[in-house]
Coordinates of C-alpha atoms and ligand atoms in Angstrom, one line a residue:
M1 CA 113.5 200.7 106.6
T2 CA 114.8 204.2 107.2
D3 CA 116.0 206.2 104.2
P4 CA 119.8 205.8 104.1
T5 CA 120.3 209.5 103.2
V6 CA 118.5 210.4 106.4
L7 CA 120.6 208.0 108.4
S8 CA 123.7 209.3 106.8
A9 CA 122.7 212.9 107.8
M10 CA 122.0 211.7 111.3
R11 CA 125.3 209.9 111.5
H12 CA 127.1 213.1 110.7
G13 CA 125.6 214.8 113.7
D14 CA 123.1 217.2 112.2
A15 CA 120.0 215.3 113.3
C16 CA 120.7 213.6 116.6
D17 CA 119.8 216.4 118.9
G18 CA 116.7 214.9 120.4
E19 CA 114.4 217.6 118.9
D20 CA 114.7 216.3 115.3
S21 CA 111.9 214.0 114.2
R22 CA 113.8 212.3 111.4
H23 CA 114.9 209.4 113.5
P24 CA 113.1 206.1 113.0
P25 CA 109.9 205.9 115.1
E26 CA 111.0 202.8 117.0
I27 CA 113.8 204.8 118.6
D28 CA 112.6 206.3 121.9
T29 CA 114.7 209.5 122.3
S30 CA 112.9 210.5 125.5
K31 CA 114.9 207.8 127.5
A32 CA 118.6 207.1 127.4
S33 CA 119.6 203.8 125.9
I34 CA 122.7 201.8 126.8
A35 CA 124.0 201.7 123.2
R36 CA 123.6 205.4 122.6
V37 CA 125.1 206.4 126.0
Y38 CA 128.1 204.2 125.2
D39 CA 128.3 205.9 121.8
A40 CA 128.4 209.3 123.6
F41 CA 131.3 208.0 125.7
L42 CA 133.1 206.8 122.6
G43 CA 132.7 210.3 121.0
G44 CA 130.1 209.1 118.4
K45 CA 127.2 211.0 116.8
D46 CA 124.4 208.5 117.3
N47 CA 123.1 209.8 120.6
F48 CA 120.4 212.2 121.8
A49 CA 119.9 214.7 124.6
S50 CA 118.5 212.0 126.9
D51 CA 121.7 210.0 126.5
R52 CA 123.9 213.0 127.1
V53 CA 122.2 213.6 130.5
V54 CA 123.5 210.3 131.6
Y55 CA 126.9 211.0 130.1
D56 CA 127.1 214.4 131.8
S57 CA 126.1 212.9 135.2
I58 CA 128.9 210.4 135.1
I59 CA 131.5 212.8 133.7
E60 CA 130.7 215.1 136.6
I61 CA 132.1 212.6 139.1
A62 CA 134.5 210.7 136.8
P63 CA 135.9 213.1 134.2
Q64 CA 138.0 210.3 132.7
A65 CA 135.0 207.9 132.2
A66 CA 135.3 208.2 128.4
E67 CA 138.7 206.6 128.6
V68 CA 137.0 203.5 130.1
A69 CA 134.9 203.0 127.1
K70 CA 137.8 203.6 124.8
A71 CA 140.0 201.1 126.7
N72 CA 137.2 198.6 126.6
R73 CA 137.0 198.9 122.8
R74 CA 140.8 198.6 122.5
W75 CA 140.6 195.5 124.6
L76 CA 137.9 194.0 122.4
T77 CA 139.7 194.5 119.1
R78 CA 143.1 193.4 120.7
V79 CA 141.5 190.1 121.9
V80 CA 139.7 189.5 118.6
G81 CA 143.0 190.2 116.7
Y82 CA 144.8 187.7 118.9
L83 CA 142.1 185.0 118.5
S84 CA 142.0 185.5 114.8
R85 CA 145.7 185.9 114.0
Y86 CA 147.3 183.5 116.5
V87 CA 144.6 181.1 117.7
G88 CA 143.0 180.8 114.3
I89 CA 139.4 181.4 115.4
V90 CA 137.1 182.0 112.4
Q91 CA 133.7 182.2 114.1
Y92 CA 132.6 185.1 116.4
L93 CA 129.3 185.6 118.2
D94 CA 129.4 189.2 119.5
L95 CA 126.7 189.7 122.0
G96 CA 125.6 193.3 122.7
A97 CA 127.6 194.5 119.8
G98 CA 126.8 198.2 120.2
L99 CA 126.8 200.9 117.5
P100 CA 129.6 200.7 114.9
T101 CA 132.7 202.7 115.8
M102 CA 136.2 203.1 114.6
E103 CA 137.1 199.4 114.6
N104 CA 134.6 196.6 114.9
T105 CA 134.8 192.9 115.6
H106 CA 134.6 191.9 112.0
Q107 CA 137.4 194.2 110.9
A108 CA 139.7 193.0 113.7
A109 CA 138.9 189.3 112.8
Q110 CA 138.9 189.6 109.0
R111 CA 142.1 191.5 108.9
H112 CA 143.8 188.2 109.6
K113 CA 141.2 185.8 108.4
P114 CA 139.2 187.4 105.6
N115 CA 136.6 184.6 105.7
A116 CA 135.9 184.8 109.5
V117 CA 132.2 184.8 110.2
V118 CA 130.9 187.4 112.7
I119 CA 127.4 187.5 114.0
Y120 CA 126.5 190.8 115.8
V121 CA 123.6 190.7 118.3
D122 CA 121.9 193.7 119.9
N123 CA 118.4 194.5 121.0
D124 CA 118.6 198.3 120.7
P125 CA 116.6 199.8 117.8
A126 CA 119.3 202.4 117.2
V127 CA 121.9 199.7 116.6
N128 CA 119.5 198.1 114.1
A129 CA 118.7 201.4 112.4
Y130 CA 122.2 203.0 112.3
G131 CA 124.5 200.0 112.7
R132 CA 123.2 197.2 110.6
A133 CA 124.4 198.5 107.3
L134 CA 127.9 199.3 108.5
L135 CA 128.2 196.1 110.6
E136 CA 127.0 193.9 107.8
E137 CA 129.8 195.1 105.6
N138 CA 130.3 191.8 103.7
D139 CA 128.8 188.3 103.2
H140 CA 130.6 187.0 106.3
T141 CA 129.1 189.5 108.8
H142 CA 125.5 189.4 110.0
F143 CA 123.5 191.4 112.4
I144 CA 120.5 190.1 114.4
T145 CA 118.2 191.7 116.8
A146 CA 117.9 189.4 119.8
D147 CA 118.0 189.5 123.6
L148 CA 121.3 188.2 125.0
T149 CA 119.6 187.2 128.3
Q150 CA 117.8 184.5 126.4
P151 CA 120.5 182.1 125.3
A152 CA 118.3 179.2 124.2
T153 CA 116.2 181.4 121.9
L154 CA 119.3 183.3 120.6
L155 CA 121.2 180.2 119.8
E156 CA 118.3 178.8 117.8
H157 CA 118.1 182.0 115.7
P158 CA 118.2 180.9 112.0
T159 CA 121.2 183.2 111.3
V160 CA 123.1 181.7 114.2
T161 CA 122.3 178.1 113.2
R162 CA 123.0 178.8 109.6
A163 CA 126.2 180.8 109.8
L164 CA 128.0 179.2 112.8
E165 CA 129.3 175.6 112.9
F166 CA 128.8 174.3 116.4
D167 CA 131.3 171.5 115.9
R168 CA 134.2 174.0 115.4
P169 CA 135.6 176.3 118.0
M170 CA 134.2 179.8 118.1
A171 CA 134.6 183.0 120.2
L172 CA 131.7 184.3 122.3
I173 CA 132.1 188.0 123.1
Q174 CA 130.4 189.5 126.0
C175 CA 132.1 192.9 126.3
A176 CA 130.6 195.5 128.6
T177 CA 127.2 193.8 128.5
L178 CA 126.6 191.8 131.6
H179 CA 126.8 194.9 133.8
H180 CA 123.5 195.7 132.2
V181 CA 122.0 192.4 133.3
D182 CA 120.5 192.5 136.8
D183 CA 121.2 189.8 139.4
Q184 CA 117.5 188.7 139.2
A185 CA 118.2 187.7 135.5
D186 CA 121.0 185.4 136.8
P187 CA 123.9 186.5 134.6
A188 CA 126.1 183.5 135.8
G189 CA 123.3 181.1 134.8
I190 CA 123.0 182.8 131.4
M191 CA 126.8 182.4 130.9
R192 CA 126.6 178.7 131.9
Q193 CA 124.0 178.2 129.1
Y194 CA 126.3 179.8 126.5
I195 CA 129.3 178.0 127.7
D196 CA 127.5 174.7 127.7
A197 CA 126.6 175.3 124.0
L198 CA 130.1 176.1 122.9
P199 CA 132.3 173.5 121.3
S200 CA 135.5 172.4 123.0
G201 CA 138.4 174.8 122.2
S202 CA 136.1 177.8 122.1
Y203 CA 136.9 181.1 123.8
V204 CA 134.8 183.6 125.8
A205 CA 136.0 187.3 126.0
L206 CA 134.3 189.3 128.7
T207 CA 134.6 192.7 130.3
H208 CA 132.7 194.0 133.2
W209 CA 132.6 197.0 135.6
W210 CA 134.3 196.2 138.8
D211 CA 133.5 197.2 142.4
P212 CA 136.5 196.4 144.6
A213 CA 134.1 196.4 147.5
D214 CA 136.8 197.2 150.0
G215 CA 135.7 200.6 151.3
S216 CA 138.2 202.3 149.0
A217 CA 137.7 205.5 147.1
G218 CA 137.3 203.4 143.9
S219 CA 134.5 201.4 145.5
T220 CA 132.7 204.5 146.6
L221 CA 133.0 205.9 143.1
A222 CA 131.7 202.6 141.6
Q223 CA 128.7 202.7 143.9
E224 CA 127.9 206.3 143.1
M225 CA 128.2 205.8 139.4
Q226 CA 125.9 202.7 139.7
R227 CA 123.4 204.8 141.7
R228 CA 123.4 207.6 139.0
M229 CA 123.0 205.1 136.2
R230 CA 120.2 203.1 137.8
T231 CA 118.2 206.2 138.7
S232 CA 118.7 207.8 135.3
S233 CA 116.3 207.2 132.4
M234 CA 118.7 204.4 131.2
G235 CA 117.8 202.6 134.4
T236 CA 120.6 200.0 134.4
G237 CA 124.2 199.5 135.5
R238 CA 125.8 197.2 138.0
Y239 CA 129.3 197.2 139.4
R240 CA 130.2 193.7 140.6
T241 CA 133.0 192.1 142.6
R242 CA 135.9 190.1 141.2
E243 CA 134.3 186.9 142.5
D244 CA 131.0 187.7 140.8
I245 CA 132.8 188.4 137.5
L246 CA 134.9 185.2 137.8
S247 CA 131.6 183.3 138.2
F248 CA 130.8 184.2 134.5
F249 CA 133.7 182.0 133.3
H250 CA 132.4 178.8 134.9
G251 CA 134.3 175.7 133.6
L252 CA 136.7 177.8 131.5
Q253 CA 140.5 178.0 131.8
L254 CA 141.5 181.7 131.9
L255 CA 144.3 182.7 129.6
E256 CA 147.2 184.5 131.2
P257 CA 147.2 187.1 132.8
G258 CA 143.6 186.2 134.1
L259 CA 141.0 188.7 135.1
V260 CA 142.8 192.0 135.0
K261 CA 142.5 195.7 134.4
L262 CA 142.0 196.1 130.6
D263 CA 145.3 197.7 129.8
E264 CA 147.1 194.9 131.7
W265 CA 145.8 192.3 129.3
W266 CA 148.7 192.0 126.8
P267 CA 149.1 195.7 126.1
P268 CA 151.1 196.8 123.1
G269 CA 153.5 198.7 125.3
P270 CA 154.0 200.3 128.8
P271 CA 151.5 202.8 130.1
I272 CA 152.2 206.5 129.2
R273 CA 150.4 207.9 132.3
E274 CA 148.8 206.9 135.6
R275 CA 145.3 205.5 135.5
S276 CA 142.6 207.8 136.9
L277 CA 140.4 206.2 139.6
V278 CA 137.5 205.4 137.2
E279 CA 139.9 203.6 134.9
H280 CA 140.6 200.9 137.6
L281 CA 136.9 200.0 137.7
I282 CA 136.6 197.6 134.8
L283 CA 138.1 194.1 134.4
G284 CA 138.4 191.7 131.5
A285 CA 139.5 188.2 130.8
V286 CA 139.5 185.5 128.1
G287 CA 138.5 182.0 129.0
R288 CA 139.0 178.8 126.9
K289 CA 136.7 175.9 127.1
P290 CA 138.7 172.7 127.6
Ligands
SAM301 C1 128.1 199.2 126.6 S1 127.6 198.6 125.1 C2 129.0 197.6 124.6 C3 129.2 197.4 123.2 C4 130.3 196.5 122.8 N1 130.1 195.1 123.2 C5 131.7 197.0 123.3 O1 132.2 196.4 124.2 O2 132.2 197.9 122.7 C6 126.4 197.3 125.5 C7 125.6 196.9 124.4 O3 124.8 195.8 124.8 C8 123.5 195.9 124.3 N2 122.6 195.1 125.2 C9 122.3 195.4 126.5 N3 121.4 194.5 127.0 C10 121.1 193.7 125.9 C11 120.3 192.5 125.8 N4 119.5 192.1 126.8 N5 120.2 191.9 124.6 C12 121.0 192.4 123.5 N6 121.8 193.4 123.6 C13 121.9 194.1 124.8 C14 123.2 197.4 124.3 O4 122.2 197.7 123.4 C15 124.6 197.9 123.9 O5 124.7 198.1 122.5

């Protein structure tokens, strides 16, 4: 367990420069990590020089890329707010939760349903070290370290079986995660296992980087960003086609308006500016299990 005062100092930006040795030893600062690179895009402090190399390499070709991360986060909390307030969902399994940021799943859910149960899952040691305390803010929120590509093991985790009732509808959140799961790991098969385990009336909320695969400038940019991420020390990142992303909702009924650009999914108001090219390259949808 890391000294909370050290973590507090790190969270305020005076220790996360990659040279400082006060970070927990399980955190490998020599290589970028998905969670910490995402934190950099969100403007957080829990990232190191190795993460910012990846950030810089993407910003070089897509200066608005941070807006994609922010739109993804807005989408996540908008969907959770909808599910909690209007649908009445009180159980959430948030896979690949990421580092805590301005608003997190439990805050969006518990604003409307104070007793809503949220289980955060991540396999990044930085999320465990810096995030656990903030994410486990009350008795209804839990954090577990587990691999989301292993549904059978994850669903048997004692916290999952104890905190979630599998005879009541729940929401499974898979936001900006599966584009870090390679084809060889069979992301559609992974999703089928989760969906099979969900009770009827449950929801799946999913976002994913999109390659229009049509020879357009957007597709070229998607492929170059993919190349840069995969050849970076982070080593992962996959832009997929609409058909590939739709295959992750197998057996679910998509809520209107379907699989769309994130700010087209029930936005709070009309856009205030044109999207930049990179902002077109992520899609999201919410599916309901009949
Ligand atoms: C881009 S972040 C997205 C965070 C959050 N879901 C959101 O949409 O704001 C992806 C997260 O998934 C986690 N992740 C990636 N692969 C994972 C795996 N196999 N098991 C558990 N977590 C994973 C990363 O550590 C990271 O925190």
